[in-house]
mmCIF file of C-alpha atoms in Angstrom:
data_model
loop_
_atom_site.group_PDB
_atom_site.id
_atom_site.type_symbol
_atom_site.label_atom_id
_atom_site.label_comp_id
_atom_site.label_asym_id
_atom_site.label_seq_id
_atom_site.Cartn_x
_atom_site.Cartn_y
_atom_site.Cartn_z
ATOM 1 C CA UNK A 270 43.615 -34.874 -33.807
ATOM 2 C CA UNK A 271 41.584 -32.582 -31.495
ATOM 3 C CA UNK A 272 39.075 -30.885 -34.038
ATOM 4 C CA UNK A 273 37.516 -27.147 -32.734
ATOM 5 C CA UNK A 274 33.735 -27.162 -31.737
ATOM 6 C CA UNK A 275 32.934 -24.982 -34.743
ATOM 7 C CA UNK A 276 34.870 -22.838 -37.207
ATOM 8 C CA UNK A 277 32.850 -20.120 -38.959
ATOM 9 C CA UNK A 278 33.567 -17.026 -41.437
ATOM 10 C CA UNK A 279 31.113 -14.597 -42.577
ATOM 11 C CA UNK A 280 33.606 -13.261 -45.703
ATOM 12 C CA UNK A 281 32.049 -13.794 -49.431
ATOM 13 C CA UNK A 282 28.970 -12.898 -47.436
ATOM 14 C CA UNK A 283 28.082 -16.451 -46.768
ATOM 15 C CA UNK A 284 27.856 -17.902 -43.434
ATOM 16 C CA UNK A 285 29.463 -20.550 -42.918
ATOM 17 C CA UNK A 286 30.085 -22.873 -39.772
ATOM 18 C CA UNK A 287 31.980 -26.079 -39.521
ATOM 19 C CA UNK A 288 31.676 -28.739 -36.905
ATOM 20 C CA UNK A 289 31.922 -32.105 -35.894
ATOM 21 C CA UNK A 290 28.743 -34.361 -36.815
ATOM 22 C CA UNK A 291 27.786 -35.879 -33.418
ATOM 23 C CA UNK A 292 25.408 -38.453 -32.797
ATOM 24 C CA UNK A 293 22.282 -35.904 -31.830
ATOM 25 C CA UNK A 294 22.818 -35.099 -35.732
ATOM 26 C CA UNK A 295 21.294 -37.782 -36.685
ATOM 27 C CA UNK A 296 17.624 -36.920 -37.543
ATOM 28 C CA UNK A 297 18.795 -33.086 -39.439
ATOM 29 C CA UNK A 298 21.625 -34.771 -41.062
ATOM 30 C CA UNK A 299 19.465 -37.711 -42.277
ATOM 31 C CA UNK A 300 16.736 -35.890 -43.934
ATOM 32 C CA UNK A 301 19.295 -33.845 -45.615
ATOM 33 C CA UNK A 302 21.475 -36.432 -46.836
ATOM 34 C CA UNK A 303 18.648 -38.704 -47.893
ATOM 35 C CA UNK A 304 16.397 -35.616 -49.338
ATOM 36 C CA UNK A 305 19.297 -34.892 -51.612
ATOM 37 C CA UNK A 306 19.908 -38.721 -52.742
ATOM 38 C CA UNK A 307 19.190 -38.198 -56.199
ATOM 39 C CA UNK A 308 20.835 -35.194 -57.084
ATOM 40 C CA UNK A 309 23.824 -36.593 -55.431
ATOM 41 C CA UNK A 310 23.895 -40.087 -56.443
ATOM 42 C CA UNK A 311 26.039 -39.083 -60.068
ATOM 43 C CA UNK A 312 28.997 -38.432 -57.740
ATOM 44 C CA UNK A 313 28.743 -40.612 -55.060
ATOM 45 C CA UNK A 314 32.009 -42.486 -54.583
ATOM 46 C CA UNK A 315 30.108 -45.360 -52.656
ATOM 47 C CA UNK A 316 31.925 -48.378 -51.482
ATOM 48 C CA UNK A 317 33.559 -49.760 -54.516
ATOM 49 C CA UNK A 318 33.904 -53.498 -52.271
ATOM 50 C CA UNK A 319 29.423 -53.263 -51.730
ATOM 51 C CA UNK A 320 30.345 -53.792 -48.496
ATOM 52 C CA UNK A 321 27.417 -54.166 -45.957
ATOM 53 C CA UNK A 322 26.214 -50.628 -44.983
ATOM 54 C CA UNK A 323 26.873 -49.628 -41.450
ATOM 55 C CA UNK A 324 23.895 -47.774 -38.997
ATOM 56 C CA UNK A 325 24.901 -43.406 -38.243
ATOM 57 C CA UNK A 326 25.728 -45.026 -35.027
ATOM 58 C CA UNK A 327 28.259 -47.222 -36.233
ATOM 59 C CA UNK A 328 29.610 -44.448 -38.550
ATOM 60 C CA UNK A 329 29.938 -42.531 -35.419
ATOM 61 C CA UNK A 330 31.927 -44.689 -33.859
ATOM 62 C CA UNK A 331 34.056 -44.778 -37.118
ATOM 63 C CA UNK A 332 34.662 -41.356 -37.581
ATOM 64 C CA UNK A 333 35.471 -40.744 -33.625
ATOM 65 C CA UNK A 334 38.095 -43.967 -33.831
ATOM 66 C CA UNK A 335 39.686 -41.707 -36.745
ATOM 67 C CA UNK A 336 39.354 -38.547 -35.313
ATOM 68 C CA UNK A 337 41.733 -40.054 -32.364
ATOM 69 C CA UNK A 338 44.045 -41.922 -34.528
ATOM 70 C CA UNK A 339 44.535 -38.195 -36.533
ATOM 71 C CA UNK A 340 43.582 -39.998 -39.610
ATOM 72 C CA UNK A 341 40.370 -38.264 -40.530
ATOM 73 C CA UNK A 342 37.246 -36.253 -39.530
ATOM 74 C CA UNK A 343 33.798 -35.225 -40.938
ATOM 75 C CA UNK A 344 32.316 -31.724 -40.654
ATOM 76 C CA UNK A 345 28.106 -31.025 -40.353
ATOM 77 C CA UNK A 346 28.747 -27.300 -43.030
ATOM 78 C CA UNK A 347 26.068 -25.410 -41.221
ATOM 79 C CA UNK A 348 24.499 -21.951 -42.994
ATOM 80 C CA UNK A 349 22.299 -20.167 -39.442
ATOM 81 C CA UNK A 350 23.108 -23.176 -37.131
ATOM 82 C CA UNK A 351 21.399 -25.646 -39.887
ATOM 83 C CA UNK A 352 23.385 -28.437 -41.586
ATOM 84 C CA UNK A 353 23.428 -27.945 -45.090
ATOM 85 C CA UNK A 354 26.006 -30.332 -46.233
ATOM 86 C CA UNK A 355 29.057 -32.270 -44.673
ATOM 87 C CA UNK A 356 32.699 -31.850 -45.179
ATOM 88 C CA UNK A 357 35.504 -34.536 -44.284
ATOM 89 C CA UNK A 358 39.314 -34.585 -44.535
ATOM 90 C CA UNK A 359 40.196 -38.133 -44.942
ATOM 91 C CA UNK A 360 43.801 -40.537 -46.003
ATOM 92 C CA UNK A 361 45.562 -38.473 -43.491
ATOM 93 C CA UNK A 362 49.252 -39.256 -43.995
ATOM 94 C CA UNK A 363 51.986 -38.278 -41.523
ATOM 95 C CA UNK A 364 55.855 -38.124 -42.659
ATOM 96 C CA UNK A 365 57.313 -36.701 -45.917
ATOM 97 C CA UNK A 366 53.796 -36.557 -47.649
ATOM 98 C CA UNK A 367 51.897 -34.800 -44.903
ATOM 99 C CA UNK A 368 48.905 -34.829 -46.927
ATOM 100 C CA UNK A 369 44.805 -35.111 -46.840
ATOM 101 C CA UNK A 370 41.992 -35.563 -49.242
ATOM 102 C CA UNK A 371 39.173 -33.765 -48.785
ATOM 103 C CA UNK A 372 35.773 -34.938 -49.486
ATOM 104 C CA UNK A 373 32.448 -33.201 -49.666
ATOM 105 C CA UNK A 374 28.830 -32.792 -50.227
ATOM 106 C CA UNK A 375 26.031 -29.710 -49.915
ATOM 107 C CA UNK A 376 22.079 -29.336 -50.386
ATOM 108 C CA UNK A 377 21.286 -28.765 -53.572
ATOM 109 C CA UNK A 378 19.166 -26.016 -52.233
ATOM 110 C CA UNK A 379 22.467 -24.270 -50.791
ATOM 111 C CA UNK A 380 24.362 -25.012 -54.675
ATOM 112 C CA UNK A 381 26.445 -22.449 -56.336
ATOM 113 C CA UNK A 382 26.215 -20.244 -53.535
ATOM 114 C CA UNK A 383 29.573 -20.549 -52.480
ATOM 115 C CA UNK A 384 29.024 -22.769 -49.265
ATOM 116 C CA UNK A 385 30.949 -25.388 -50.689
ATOM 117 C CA UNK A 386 34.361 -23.232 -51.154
ATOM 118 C CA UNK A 387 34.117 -21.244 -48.136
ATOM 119 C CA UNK A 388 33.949 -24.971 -46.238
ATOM 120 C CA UNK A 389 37.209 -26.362 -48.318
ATOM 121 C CA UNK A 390 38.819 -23.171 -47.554
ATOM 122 C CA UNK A 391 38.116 -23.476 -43.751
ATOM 123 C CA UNK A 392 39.572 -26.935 -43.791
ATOM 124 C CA UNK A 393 42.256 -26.393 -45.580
ATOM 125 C CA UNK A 394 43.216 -23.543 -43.458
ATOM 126 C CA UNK A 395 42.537 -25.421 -39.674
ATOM 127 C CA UNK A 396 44.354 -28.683 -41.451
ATOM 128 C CA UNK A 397 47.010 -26.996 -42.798
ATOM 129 C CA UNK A 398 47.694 -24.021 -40.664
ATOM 130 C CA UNK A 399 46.286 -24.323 -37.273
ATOM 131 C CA UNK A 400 49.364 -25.273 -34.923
ATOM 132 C CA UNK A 401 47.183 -27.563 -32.810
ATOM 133 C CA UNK A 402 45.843 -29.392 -35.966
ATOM 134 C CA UNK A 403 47.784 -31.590 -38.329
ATOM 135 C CA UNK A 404 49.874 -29.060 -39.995
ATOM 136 C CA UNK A 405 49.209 -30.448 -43.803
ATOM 137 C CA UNK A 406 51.536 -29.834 -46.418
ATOM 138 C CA UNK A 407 48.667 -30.540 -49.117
ATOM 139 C CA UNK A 408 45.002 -30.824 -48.897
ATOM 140 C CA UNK A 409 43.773 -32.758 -51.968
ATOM 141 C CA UNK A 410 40.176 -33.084 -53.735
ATOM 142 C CA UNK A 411 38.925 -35.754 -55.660
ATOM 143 C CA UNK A 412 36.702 -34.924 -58.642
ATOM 144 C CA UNK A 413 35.014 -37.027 -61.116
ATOM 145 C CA UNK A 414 35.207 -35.609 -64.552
ATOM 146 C CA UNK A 415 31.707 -35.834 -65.072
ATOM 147 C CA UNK A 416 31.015 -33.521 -62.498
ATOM 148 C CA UNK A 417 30.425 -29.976 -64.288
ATOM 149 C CA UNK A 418 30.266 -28.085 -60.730
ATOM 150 C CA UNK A 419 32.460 -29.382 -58.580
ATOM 151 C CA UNK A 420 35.917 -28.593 -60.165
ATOM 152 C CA UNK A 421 34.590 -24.684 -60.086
ATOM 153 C CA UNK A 422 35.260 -25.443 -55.779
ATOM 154 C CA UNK A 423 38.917 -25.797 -55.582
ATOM 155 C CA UNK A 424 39.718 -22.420 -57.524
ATOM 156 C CA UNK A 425 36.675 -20.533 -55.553
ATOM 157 C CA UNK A 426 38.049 -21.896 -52.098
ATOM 158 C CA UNK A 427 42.215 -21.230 -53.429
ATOM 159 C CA UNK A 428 43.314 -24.410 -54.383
ATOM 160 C CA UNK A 429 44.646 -24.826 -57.926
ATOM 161 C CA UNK A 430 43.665 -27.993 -59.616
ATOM 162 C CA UNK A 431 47.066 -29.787 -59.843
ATOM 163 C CA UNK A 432 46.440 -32.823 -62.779
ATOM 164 C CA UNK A 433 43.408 -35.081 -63.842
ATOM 165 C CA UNK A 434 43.954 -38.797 -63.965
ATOM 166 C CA UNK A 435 42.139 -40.845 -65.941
ATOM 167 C CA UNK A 436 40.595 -43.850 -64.785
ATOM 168 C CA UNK A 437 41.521 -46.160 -67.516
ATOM 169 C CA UNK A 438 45.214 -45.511 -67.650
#
């Protein structure tokens, strides 16, 4: 699907932007990303295969084959035109289920601050609402139980937190 160039809100008095990564990204999102490796490594869902890792350029290419297909697309969650996290709406399904899952990640500089609700709450509204977008049904996130902060999100950005599954069921 055709995403917008950016998508920002200044409500809960944070400023928020959201917009497609791009290749010229690479060197902000980098340090970012890698700066925050440790405090985000407890939640990372990782490749559960250990399949080879792919270059940003490669990823590109990735996310811009499933940005075309409608099946997906990742988000550079800027604060003053700096990245300060990424957002992605992934598992796009067309048909009766008309459903996404929604994936994120923010500097743990920018935690608790409300960046990371106001982003799920923009994407939920362009992949749900926005005529030229998908038109969702259901946005759906993904939590790991051991992470204390992140099921505070879904209720912050509107979403009610539907069920937990366990992993060993």
């Amino acid at each position: 699907f055709e995403m917008p160039e950016f998508i920002q809100s200044h409500s809960m008095r944070v400023p928020v932007s959201l917009r497609p990564l791009t290749g010229a990204d690479y060197d902000e999102w980098n340090e970012v990303r890698w700066r925050n490796d440790a405090w985000l490594k407890p939640w990372e869902s990782g490749d559960p295969l250990h399949g080879a890792p792919i270059t940003y350029k490669e990823w590109m290419k990735q996310l811009r084959r499933n940005e075309r297909a409608g099946t997906g697309a990742v988000f550079a969650i800027e604060q003053h035109g700096r990245i300060v996290g990424q957002i992605s709406l992934g598992a796009i399904c067309y048909g009766a289920m008309r459903s996404g899952v929604v994936g994120y990640w923010v500097d743990e500089r920018f935690a608790v601050r409300g960046h990371t609700p106001m982003s799920v709450a923009h994407l939920a509204d362009l992949a749900m609402f926005d005529p030229t977008e998908p038109r969702l049904q259901a946005t759906e996130i993904y939590i790991l139980p051991e992470n204390m902060r992140s099921p505070a999100v879904a209720p912050t950005g509107g979403a009610t937190i539907a069920g937990v599954t366990r992993g060993d069921v």
